[in-house]
Coordinates of C-alpha atoms in Angstrom, one line a residue:
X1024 CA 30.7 86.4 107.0
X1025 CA 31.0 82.6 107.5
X1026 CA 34.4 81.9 109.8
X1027 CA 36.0 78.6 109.8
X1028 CA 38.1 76.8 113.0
X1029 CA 41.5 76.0 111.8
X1030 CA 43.7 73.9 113.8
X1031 CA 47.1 74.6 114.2
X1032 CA 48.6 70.9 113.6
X1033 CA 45.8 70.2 111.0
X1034 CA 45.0 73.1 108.3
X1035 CA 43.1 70.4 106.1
X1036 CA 40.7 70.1 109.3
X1037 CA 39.6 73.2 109.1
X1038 CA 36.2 72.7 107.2
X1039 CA 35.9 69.3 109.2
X1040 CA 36.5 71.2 112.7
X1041 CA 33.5 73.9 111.5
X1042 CA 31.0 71.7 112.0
X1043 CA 30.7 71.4 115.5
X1044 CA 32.4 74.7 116.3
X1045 CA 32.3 78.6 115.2
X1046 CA 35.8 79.3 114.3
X1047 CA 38.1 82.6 113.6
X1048 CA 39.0 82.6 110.1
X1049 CA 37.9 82.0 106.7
X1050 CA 40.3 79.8 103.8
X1051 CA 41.1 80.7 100.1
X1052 CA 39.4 79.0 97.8
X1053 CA 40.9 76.1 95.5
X1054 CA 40.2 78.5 92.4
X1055 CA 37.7 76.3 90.2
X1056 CA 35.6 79.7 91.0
X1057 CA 34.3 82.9 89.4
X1058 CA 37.8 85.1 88.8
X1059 CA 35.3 88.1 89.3
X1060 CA 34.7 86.8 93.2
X1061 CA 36.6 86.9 95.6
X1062 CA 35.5 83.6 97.2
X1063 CA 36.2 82.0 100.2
X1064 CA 36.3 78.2 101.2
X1065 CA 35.8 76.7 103.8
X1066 CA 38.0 74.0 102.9
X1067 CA 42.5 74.7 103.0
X1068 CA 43.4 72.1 100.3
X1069 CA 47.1 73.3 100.2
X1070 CA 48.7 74.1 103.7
X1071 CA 50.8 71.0 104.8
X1072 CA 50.2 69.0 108.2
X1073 CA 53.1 69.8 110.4
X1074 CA 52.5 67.0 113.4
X1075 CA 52.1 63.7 111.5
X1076 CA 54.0 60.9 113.0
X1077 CA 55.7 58.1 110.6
X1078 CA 53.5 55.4 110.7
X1079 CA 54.0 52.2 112.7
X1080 CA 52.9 50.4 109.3
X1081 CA 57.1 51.6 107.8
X1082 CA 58.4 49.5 110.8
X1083 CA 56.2 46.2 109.8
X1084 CA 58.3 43.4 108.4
X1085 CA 56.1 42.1 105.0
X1086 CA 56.9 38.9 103.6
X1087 CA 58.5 38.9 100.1
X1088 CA 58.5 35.8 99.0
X1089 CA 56.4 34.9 95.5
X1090 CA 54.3 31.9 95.2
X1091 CA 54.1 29.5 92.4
X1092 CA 51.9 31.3 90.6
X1093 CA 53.5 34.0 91.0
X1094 CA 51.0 36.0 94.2
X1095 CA 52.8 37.9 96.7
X1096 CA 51.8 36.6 99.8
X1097 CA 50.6 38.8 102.5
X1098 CA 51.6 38.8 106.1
X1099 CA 55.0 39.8 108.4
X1100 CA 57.6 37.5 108.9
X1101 CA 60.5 37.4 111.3
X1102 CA 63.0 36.5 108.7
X1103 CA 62.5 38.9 105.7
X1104 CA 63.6 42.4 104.6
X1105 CA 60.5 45.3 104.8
X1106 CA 58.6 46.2 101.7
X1107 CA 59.0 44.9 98.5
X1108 CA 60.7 45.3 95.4
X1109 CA 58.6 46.2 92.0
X1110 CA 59.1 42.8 90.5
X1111 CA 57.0 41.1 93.2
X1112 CA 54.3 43.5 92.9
X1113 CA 53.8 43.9 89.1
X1114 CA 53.9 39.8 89.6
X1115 CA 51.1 40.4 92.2
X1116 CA 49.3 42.5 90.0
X1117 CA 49.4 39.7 87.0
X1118 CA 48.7 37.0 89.1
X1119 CA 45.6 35.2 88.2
X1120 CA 42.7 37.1 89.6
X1121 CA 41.4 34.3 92.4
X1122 CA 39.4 36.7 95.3
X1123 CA 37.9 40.1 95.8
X1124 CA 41.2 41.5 97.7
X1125 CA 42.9 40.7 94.4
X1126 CA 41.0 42.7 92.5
X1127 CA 40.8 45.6 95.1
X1128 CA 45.2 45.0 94.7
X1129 CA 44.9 45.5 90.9
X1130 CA 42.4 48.9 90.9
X1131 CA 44.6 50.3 93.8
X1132 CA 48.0 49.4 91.9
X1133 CA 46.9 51.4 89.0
X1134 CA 46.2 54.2 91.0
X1135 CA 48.7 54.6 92.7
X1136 CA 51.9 53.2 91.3
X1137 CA 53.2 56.3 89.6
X1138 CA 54.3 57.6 93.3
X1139 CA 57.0 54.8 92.9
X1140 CA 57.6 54.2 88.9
X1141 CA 57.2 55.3 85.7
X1142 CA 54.8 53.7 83.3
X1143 CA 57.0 52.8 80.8
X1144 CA 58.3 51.1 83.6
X1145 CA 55.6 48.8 84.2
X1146 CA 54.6 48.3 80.8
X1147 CA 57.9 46.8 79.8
X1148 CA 57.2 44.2 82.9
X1149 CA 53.6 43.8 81.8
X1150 CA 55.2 42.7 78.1
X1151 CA 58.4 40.9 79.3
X1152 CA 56.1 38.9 81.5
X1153 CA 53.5 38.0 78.4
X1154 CA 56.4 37.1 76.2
X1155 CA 57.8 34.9 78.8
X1156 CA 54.3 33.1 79.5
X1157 CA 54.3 32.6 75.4
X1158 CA 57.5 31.0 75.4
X1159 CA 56.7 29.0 77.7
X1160 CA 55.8 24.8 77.4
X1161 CA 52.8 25.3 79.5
X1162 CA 49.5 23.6 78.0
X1163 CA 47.8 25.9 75.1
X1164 CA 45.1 26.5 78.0
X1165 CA 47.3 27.3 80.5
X1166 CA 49.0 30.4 78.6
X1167 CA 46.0 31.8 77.1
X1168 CA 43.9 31.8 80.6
X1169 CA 47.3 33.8 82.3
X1170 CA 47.7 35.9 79.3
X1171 CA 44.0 37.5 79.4
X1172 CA 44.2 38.2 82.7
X1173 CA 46.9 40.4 82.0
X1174 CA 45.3 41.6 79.0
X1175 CA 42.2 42.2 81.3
X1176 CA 44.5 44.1 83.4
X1177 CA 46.3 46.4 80.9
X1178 CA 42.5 46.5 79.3
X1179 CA 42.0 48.4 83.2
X1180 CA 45.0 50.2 82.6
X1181 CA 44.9 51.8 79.7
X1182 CA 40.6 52.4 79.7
X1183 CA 41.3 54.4 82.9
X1184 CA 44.7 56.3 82.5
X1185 CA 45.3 57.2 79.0
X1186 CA 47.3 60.0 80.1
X1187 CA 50.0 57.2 81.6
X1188 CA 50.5 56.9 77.4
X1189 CA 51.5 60.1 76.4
X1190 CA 55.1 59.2 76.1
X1191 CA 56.0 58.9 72.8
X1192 CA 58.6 56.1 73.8
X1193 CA 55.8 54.3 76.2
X1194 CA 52.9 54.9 73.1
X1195 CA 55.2 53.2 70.7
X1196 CA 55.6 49.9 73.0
X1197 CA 52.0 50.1 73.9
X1198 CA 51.0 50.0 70.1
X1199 CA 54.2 47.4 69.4
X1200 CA 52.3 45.1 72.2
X1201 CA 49.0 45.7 70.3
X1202 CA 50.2 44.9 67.1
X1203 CA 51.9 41.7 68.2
X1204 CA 48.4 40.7 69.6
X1205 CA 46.6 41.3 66.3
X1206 CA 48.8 39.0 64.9
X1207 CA 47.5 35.9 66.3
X1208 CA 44.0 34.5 65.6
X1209 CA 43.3 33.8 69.1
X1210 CA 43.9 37.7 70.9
X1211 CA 43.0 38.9 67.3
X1212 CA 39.7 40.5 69.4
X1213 CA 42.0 41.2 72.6
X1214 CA 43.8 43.6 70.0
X1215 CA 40.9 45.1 68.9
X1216 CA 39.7 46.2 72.0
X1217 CA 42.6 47.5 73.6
X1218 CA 43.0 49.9 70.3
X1219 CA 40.0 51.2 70.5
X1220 CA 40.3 52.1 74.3
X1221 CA 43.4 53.9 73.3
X1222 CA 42.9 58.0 73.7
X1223 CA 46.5 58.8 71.5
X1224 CA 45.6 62.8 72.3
X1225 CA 45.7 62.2 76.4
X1226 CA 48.1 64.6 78.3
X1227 CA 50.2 63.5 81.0
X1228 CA 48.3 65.3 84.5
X1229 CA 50.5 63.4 86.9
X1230 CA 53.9 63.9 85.4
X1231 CA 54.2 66.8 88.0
X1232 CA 54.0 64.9 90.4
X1233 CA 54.3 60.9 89.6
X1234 CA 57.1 59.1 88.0
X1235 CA 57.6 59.8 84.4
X1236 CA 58.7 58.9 81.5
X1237 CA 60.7 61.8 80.5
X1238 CA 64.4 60.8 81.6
X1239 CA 66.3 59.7 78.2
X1240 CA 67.7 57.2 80.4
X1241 CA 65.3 54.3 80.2
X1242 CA 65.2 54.5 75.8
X1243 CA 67.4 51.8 75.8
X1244 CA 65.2 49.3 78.0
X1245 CA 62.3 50.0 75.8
X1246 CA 64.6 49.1 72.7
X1247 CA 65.6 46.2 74.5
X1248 CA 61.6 45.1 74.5
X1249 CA 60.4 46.4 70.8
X1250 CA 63.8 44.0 69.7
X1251 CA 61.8 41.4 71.4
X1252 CA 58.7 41.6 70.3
X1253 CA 60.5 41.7 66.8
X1254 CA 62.4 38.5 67.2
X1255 CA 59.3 37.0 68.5
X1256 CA 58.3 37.4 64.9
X1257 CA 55.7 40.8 65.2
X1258 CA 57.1 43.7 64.1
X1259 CA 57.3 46.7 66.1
X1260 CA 55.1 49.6 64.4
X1261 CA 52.9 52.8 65.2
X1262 CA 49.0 52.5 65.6
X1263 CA 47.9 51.0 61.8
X1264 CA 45.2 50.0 60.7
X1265 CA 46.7 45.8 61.0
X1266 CA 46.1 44.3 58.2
X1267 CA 44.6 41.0 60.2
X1268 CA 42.0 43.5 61.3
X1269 CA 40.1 43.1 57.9
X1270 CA 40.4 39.7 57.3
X1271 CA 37.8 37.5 57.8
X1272 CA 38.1 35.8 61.4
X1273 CA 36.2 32.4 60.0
X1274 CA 38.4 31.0 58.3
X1275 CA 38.6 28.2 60.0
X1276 CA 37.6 26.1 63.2
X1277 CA 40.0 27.2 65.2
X1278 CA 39.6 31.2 64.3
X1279 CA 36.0 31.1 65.4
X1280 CA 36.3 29.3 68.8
X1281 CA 40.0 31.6 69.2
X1282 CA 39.0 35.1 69.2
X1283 CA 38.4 35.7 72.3
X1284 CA 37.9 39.2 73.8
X1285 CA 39.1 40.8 77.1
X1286 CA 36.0 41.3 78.3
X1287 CA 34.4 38.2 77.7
X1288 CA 37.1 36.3 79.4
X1289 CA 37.0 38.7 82.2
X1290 CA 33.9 40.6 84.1
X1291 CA 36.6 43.5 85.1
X1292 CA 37.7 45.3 82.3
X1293 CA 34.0 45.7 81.1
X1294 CA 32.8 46.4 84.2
X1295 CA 35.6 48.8 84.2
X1296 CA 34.1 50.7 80.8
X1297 CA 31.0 50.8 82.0
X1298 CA 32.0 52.6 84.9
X1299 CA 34.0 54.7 82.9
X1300 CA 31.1 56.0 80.6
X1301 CA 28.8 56.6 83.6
X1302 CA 31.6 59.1 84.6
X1303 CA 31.8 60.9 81.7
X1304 CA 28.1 61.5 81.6
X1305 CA 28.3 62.4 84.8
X1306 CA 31.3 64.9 83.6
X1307 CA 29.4 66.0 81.1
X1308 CA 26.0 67.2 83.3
X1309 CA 28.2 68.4 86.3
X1310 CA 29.9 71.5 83.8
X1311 CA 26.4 73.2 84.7
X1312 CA 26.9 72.7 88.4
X1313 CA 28.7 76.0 88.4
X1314 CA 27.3 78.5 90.8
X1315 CA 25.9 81.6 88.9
X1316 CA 25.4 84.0 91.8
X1317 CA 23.4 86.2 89.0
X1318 CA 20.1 86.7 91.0
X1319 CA 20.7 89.3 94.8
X1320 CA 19.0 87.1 97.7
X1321 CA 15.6 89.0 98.6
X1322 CA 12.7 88.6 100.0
X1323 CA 11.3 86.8 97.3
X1324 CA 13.9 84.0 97.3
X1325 CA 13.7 83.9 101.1
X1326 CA 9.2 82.8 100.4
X1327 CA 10.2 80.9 97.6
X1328 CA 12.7 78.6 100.1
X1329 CA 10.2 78.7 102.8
X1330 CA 7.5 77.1 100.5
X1331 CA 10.1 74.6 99.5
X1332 CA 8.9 71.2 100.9
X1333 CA 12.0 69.9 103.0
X1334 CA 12.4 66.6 101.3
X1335 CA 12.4 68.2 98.1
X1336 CA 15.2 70.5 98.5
X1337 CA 17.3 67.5 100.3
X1338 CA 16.8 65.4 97.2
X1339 CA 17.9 68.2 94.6
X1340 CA 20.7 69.0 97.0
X1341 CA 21.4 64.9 97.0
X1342 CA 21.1 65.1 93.1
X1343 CA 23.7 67.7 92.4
X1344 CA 26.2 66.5 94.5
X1345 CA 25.8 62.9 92.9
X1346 CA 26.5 63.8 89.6
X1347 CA 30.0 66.0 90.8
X1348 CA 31.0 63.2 93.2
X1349 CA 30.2 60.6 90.1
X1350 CA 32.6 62.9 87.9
X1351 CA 35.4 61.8 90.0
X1352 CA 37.8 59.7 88.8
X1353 CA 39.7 57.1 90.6
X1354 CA 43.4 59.2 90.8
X1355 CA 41.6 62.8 90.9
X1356 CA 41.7 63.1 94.9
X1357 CA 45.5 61.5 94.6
X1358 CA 46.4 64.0 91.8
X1359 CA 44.9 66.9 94.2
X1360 CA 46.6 66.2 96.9
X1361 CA 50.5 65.2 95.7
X1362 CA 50.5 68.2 93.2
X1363 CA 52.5 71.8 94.0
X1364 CA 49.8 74.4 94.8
X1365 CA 51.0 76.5 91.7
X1366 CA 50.2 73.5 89.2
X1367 CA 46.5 73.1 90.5
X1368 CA 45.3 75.9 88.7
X1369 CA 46.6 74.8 85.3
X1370 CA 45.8 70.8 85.7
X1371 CA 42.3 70.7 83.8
X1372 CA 42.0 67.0 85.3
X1373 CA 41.4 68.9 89.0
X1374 CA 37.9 70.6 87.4
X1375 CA 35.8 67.8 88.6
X1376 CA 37.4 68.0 92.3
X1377 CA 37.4 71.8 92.3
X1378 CA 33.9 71.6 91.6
X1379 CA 32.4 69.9 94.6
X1380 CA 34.5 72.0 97.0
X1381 CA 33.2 75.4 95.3
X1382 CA 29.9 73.6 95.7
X1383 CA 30.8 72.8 99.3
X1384 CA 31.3 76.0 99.9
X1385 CA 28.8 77.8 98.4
X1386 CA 26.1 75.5 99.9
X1387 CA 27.6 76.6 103.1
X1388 CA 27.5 80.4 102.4
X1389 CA 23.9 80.1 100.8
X1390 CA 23.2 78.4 104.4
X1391 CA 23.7 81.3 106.4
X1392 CA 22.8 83.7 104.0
X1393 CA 19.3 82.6 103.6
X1394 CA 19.3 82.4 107.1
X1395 CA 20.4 86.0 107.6
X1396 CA 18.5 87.4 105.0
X1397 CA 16.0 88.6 107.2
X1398 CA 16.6 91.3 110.5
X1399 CA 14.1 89.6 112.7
X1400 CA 14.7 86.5 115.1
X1401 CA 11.5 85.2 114.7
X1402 CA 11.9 84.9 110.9
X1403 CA 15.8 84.1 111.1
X1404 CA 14.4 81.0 113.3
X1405 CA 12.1 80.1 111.0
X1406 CA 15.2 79.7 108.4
X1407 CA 17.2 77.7 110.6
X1408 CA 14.7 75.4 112.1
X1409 CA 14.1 74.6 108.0
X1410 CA 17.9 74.1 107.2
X1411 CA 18.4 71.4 110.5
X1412 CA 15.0 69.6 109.0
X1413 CA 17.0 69.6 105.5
X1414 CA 19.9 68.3 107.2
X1415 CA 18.3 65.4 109.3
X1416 CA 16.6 64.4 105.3
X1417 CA 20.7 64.6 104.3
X1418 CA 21.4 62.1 106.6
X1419 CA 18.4 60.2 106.0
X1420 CA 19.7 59.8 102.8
X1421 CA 23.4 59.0 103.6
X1422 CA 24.7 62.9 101.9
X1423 CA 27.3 63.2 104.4
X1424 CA 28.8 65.8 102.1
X1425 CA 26.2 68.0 101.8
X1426 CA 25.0 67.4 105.4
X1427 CA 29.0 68.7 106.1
X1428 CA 27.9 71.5 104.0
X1429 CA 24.4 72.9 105.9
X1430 CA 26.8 72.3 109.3
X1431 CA 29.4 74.5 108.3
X1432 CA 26.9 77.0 107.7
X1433 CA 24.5 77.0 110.8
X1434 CA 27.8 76.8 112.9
X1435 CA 29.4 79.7 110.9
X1436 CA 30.0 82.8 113.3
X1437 CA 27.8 84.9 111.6
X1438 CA 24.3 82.1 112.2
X1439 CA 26.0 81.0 115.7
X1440 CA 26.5 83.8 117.7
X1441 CA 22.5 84.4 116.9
X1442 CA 21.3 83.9 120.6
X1443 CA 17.6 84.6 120.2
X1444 CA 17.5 83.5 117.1
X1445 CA 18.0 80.1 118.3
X1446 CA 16.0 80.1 121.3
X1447 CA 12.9 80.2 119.3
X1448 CA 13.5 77.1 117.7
X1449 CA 12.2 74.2 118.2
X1450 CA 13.5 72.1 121.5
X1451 CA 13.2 68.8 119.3
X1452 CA 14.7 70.5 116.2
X1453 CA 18.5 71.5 118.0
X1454 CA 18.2 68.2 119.7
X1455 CA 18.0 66.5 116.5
X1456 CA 20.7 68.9 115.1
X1457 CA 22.9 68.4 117.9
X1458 CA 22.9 64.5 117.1
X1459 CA 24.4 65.4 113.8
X1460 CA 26.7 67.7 114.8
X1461 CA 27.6 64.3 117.1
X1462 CA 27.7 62.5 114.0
X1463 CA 30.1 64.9 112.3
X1464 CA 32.4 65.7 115.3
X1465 CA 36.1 65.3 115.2
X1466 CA 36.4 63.4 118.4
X1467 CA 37.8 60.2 118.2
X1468 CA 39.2 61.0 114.7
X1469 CA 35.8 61.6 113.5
X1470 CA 34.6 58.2 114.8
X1471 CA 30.9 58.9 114.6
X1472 CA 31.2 59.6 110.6
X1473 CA 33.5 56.8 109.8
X1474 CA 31.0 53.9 111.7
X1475 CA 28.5 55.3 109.9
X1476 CA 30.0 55.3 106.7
X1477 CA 31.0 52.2 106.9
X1478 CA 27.7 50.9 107.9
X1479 CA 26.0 53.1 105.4
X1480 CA 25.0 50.0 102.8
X1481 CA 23.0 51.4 100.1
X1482 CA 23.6 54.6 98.7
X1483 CA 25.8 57.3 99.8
X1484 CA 28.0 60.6 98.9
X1485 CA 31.2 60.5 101.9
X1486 CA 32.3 63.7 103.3
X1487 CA 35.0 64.3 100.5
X1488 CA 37.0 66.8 102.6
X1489 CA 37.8 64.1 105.2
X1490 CA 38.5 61.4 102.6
X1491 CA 41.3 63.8 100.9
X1492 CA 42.6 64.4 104.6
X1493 CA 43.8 60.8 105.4
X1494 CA 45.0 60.8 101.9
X1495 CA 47.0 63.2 102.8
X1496 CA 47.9 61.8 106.2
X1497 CA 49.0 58.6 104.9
X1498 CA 51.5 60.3 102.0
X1499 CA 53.1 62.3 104.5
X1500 CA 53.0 60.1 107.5
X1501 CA 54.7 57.3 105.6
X1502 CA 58.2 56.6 103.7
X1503 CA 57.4 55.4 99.8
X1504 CA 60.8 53.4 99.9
X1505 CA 62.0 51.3 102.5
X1506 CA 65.3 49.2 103.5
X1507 CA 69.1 50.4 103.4
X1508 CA 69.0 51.2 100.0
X1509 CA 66.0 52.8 99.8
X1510 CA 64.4 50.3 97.1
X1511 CA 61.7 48.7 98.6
X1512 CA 58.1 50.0 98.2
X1513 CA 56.3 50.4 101.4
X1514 CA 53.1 49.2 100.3
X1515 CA 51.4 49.1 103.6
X1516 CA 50.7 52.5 102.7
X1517 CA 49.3 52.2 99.5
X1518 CA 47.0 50.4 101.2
X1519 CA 45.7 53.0 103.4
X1520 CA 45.5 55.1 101.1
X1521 CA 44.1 52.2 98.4
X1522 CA 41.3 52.4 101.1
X1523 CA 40.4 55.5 100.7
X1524 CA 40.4 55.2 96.8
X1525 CA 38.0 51.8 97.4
X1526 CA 35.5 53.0 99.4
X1527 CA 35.0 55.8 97.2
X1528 CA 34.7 53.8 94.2
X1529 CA 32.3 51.2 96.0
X1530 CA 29.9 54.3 96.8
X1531 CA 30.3 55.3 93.1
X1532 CA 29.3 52.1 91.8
X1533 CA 25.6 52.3 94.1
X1534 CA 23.7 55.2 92.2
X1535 CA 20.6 57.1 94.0
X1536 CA 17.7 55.8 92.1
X1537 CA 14.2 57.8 91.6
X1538 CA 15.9 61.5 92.0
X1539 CA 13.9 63.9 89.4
X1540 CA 15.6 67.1 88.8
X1541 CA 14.0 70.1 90.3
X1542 CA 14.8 73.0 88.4
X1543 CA 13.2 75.7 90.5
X1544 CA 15.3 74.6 93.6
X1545 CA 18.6 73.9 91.4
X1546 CA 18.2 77.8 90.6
X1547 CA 17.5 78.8 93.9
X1548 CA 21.1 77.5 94.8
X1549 CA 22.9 78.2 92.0
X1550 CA 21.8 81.1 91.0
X1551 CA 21.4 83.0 93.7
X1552 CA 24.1 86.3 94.3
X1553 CA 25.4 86.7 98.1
X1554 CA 27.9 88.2 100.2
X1555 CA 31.2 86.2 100.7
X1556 CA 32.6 88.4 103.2
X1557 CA 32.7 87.1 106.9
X1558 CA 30.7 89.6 108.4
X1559 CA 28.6 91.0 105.7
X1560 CA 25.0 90.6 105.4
X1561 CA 23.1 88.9 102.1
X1562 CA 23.6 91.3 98.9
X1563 CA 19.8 92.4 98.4
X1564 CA 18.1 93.8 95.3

């Protein structure tokens, strides 16, 4: 019924180039859907972009050079080689934490790394580098202060990646490391907390894709590390119960003013947790987002809608796609877009995503369903003179995805090519959606939606399927590895797409307050049974 534009040199465009503009054809859906449906999307998650340029960013010259504590500094130089080697960035990422860009460095290194190493990898750097700073004749204060901020680092880690510790080899070092740390009076409380953010039964989602662990290779570089945490004097053993666990920690003056946690000595990793926990309620609450379709549209629904008051149906609409977008996690849109089509169906990890683009498109399909529920103009205009006041409330309240949604369905073929329909609307209310339709454009590479966004302050929900595009536009359009050899990491484009992966955790952190659940109009959309066929009309009772 609905049909979708789809550019030639852009497939992932095709829901974006809706909005303005009917299109020809309709997409398959990412299959987080009813297998009884045959249900189309609006949005073509899997077709590759053929016209994407390298980058100028592969041909910038990045100084390599480390600092005294250790920082990589940032900028080009005339006199180094491009990129930079995984030494200097793992020392970047366990430099002491000193500015906001720093700490925007260490959330987009976790994230990301696995397109250029394994995590055993880095955590036998992350533990080299702690033994060396405890061997070294640095004042007492000194060490401790760099070691728990790479505690508070690997606290970050291993709180929001468990699955990077599936490896038996890389779970044996990680509980070696934890063990060593129990050890010692003063990270006694360190060790504590890192075990107990440990999930032992994670799977590995991004092996598919990301560096792993699984080459035989690297066992005897991870012997090399468990022989020195031994000679260092703390055995090398499994998760146990540590005996310095149960014994008393006041034993003395020093004990009490010693233990020191990782978060105490560092805002991040609990603000990290906390984040964490708000996701999984979120996950937990967004399982009944699925649509139902168990109730044929009919006249009924169409009074019921109608009666709705306009702001109330924007705010519900705002509430459910607030708790999917919050179930998002960090490497989710990453994962989504580097994985082979075949493996998206079996990766359980890709539920949360899946979700809000069914969502996406069923909103839109709802749209012009209710619209074309009923045979006369006069009442179709009635339906769609509501849906542009809903959408003008969306963008009141900064819902650009769910404001891409209600587009994509009043500019659908089957709701566009409605000619007296929309003549009896409103004058004022197809001005006001024409300014959003503005807003939402493609032209200038979507430069109306990205000012906004970035202007948008308080709370918001960004229009995902543009997000995942320049994702997707910076993996392919840049080289991972740079230089003769091929081993320097091109980091300028982790940080494109470390943009992305920012500004989507900065709108997660900012949560809509005062949003009551409306169950009546969270029934309406969910449960409600239509056609999915491009020109069919609604199913009716």
């Amino acid at each position: 019924m609905l049909k979708v534009h789809q550019a030639q040199s852009h497939p992932d465009e095709a829901v974006i180039r809706a909005i303005p503009n009917p299109a020809p054809a309709c997409l398959p859906s990412p299959g987080d859907l009813d297998d009884d449906v045959n249900y189309n999307s609006f949005l073509n998650m899997d077709e590759e972009q053929d016209d994407i340029s390298p980058a100028a960013d592969d041909r910038e010259e990045m100084s390599v050079s480390e600092g005294s504590n250790g920082e990589v500094p940032a900028g080009p130089t005339n006199n180094t080689p491009l990129g930079f080697t995984f030494d200097q960035l793992v020392d970047r990422l366990l430099a002491q934490a000193k500015t906001k860009s720093h700490l925007d460095f260490v959330s987009i290194f976790l994230c990301l790394y696995r397109k250029f190493a394994a995590p055993g990898d880095l955590l036998r750097a992350i533990v080299l580098r702690f033994e060396q700073i405890n061997r070294s004749d640095r004042a007492l204060l000194v060490r401790m202060t760099l070691q728990f901020g790479i505690l508070n680092v690997v606290a970050q880690w291993v709180a929001g990646y468990p699955g990077d510790f599936a490896h038996p080899r890389t779970r044996q070092l990680l509980a070696s490391f934890i063990e060593m740390l129990s050890q010692d009076r003063m990270l006694i409380v360190a060790a504590k907390e890192l075990r107990n953010l440990f999930d032992s039964d994670a799977d590995d989602d991004d092996a598919v894709w990301g560096y792993s662990d699984g080459n035989v290779e690297r066992s005897n570089s991870t012997s090399v590390v468990l022989n020195t945490l031994t000679i260092a004097g703390f055995p090398g053993q499994p998760f146990p119960n540590s005996p310095a666990d149960d014994e008393d920690t006041d034993e003395g003056p020093h004990s009490m003013m010693g233990a020191i946690s990782v978060s105490r000595h560092s805002s991040g990793a609990s603000s990290y947790q906390t984040s964490l926990t708000s996701i999984e309620t979120s996950e937990r609450e967004a399982i009944h987002f699925n649509p139902r379709r168990i109730i044929p549209l009919s006249k009924v629904q169409w009074h019921q809608f109608m009666e709705m008051p306009d702001e109330g149906i924007a705010n519900e609409l705002t509430r459910l796609d607030w708790i999917m977008f919050s179930s998002i996690r960090p490497r989710d849109l990453v994962r989504h877009v580097s994985m082979p089509v075949d493996q998206k169906e079996k990766c359980k990890s890709l539920r949360n995503v899946n979700r809000m683009i069914g969502h996406f498109n069923h909103l839109a399909y709802w749209v012009a369903n209710m619209i074309l529920l009923r045979d006369k103009p006069k009442h179709r205009a009635k339906a769609l003179e509501k849906f542009m006041s809903i959408a003008w409330r969306l963008r009141y309240l900064n819902n650009y995805n769910t404001l891409g949604a209600v587009i994509a369905g009043v500019n659908g073929n089957a709701v566009h090519r409605l000619t007296q329909t929309r003549e009896l609307v409103a004058p004022d209310a197809q001005k006001n959606f024409m300014r959003l339709e503005i807003l939402m454009g493609t032209q200038r590479s979507h430069f109306a939606y990205r000012l906004a966004w970035e202007n948008s302050s308080s709370e918001r929900i960004p229009f995902i399927p543009l997000h995942r595009r320049d994702l997707v536009s910076a993996e392919e359009g840049n080289r991972t590895f740079l230089g003769p050899d091929g081993d320097r990491i091109n980091w300028k484009k982790f940080e494109i797409m470390g943009d992305v992966i920012i500004g989507i955790q900065k709108s997660q952190s900012m949560p809509y307050p005062n949003i009551t659940k409306n169950a009546e109009i969270q029934r309406l959309v969910l449960d409600s049974k239509f056609s999915n066929d491009e020109e069919a009309g609604p199913l009716r009772a």
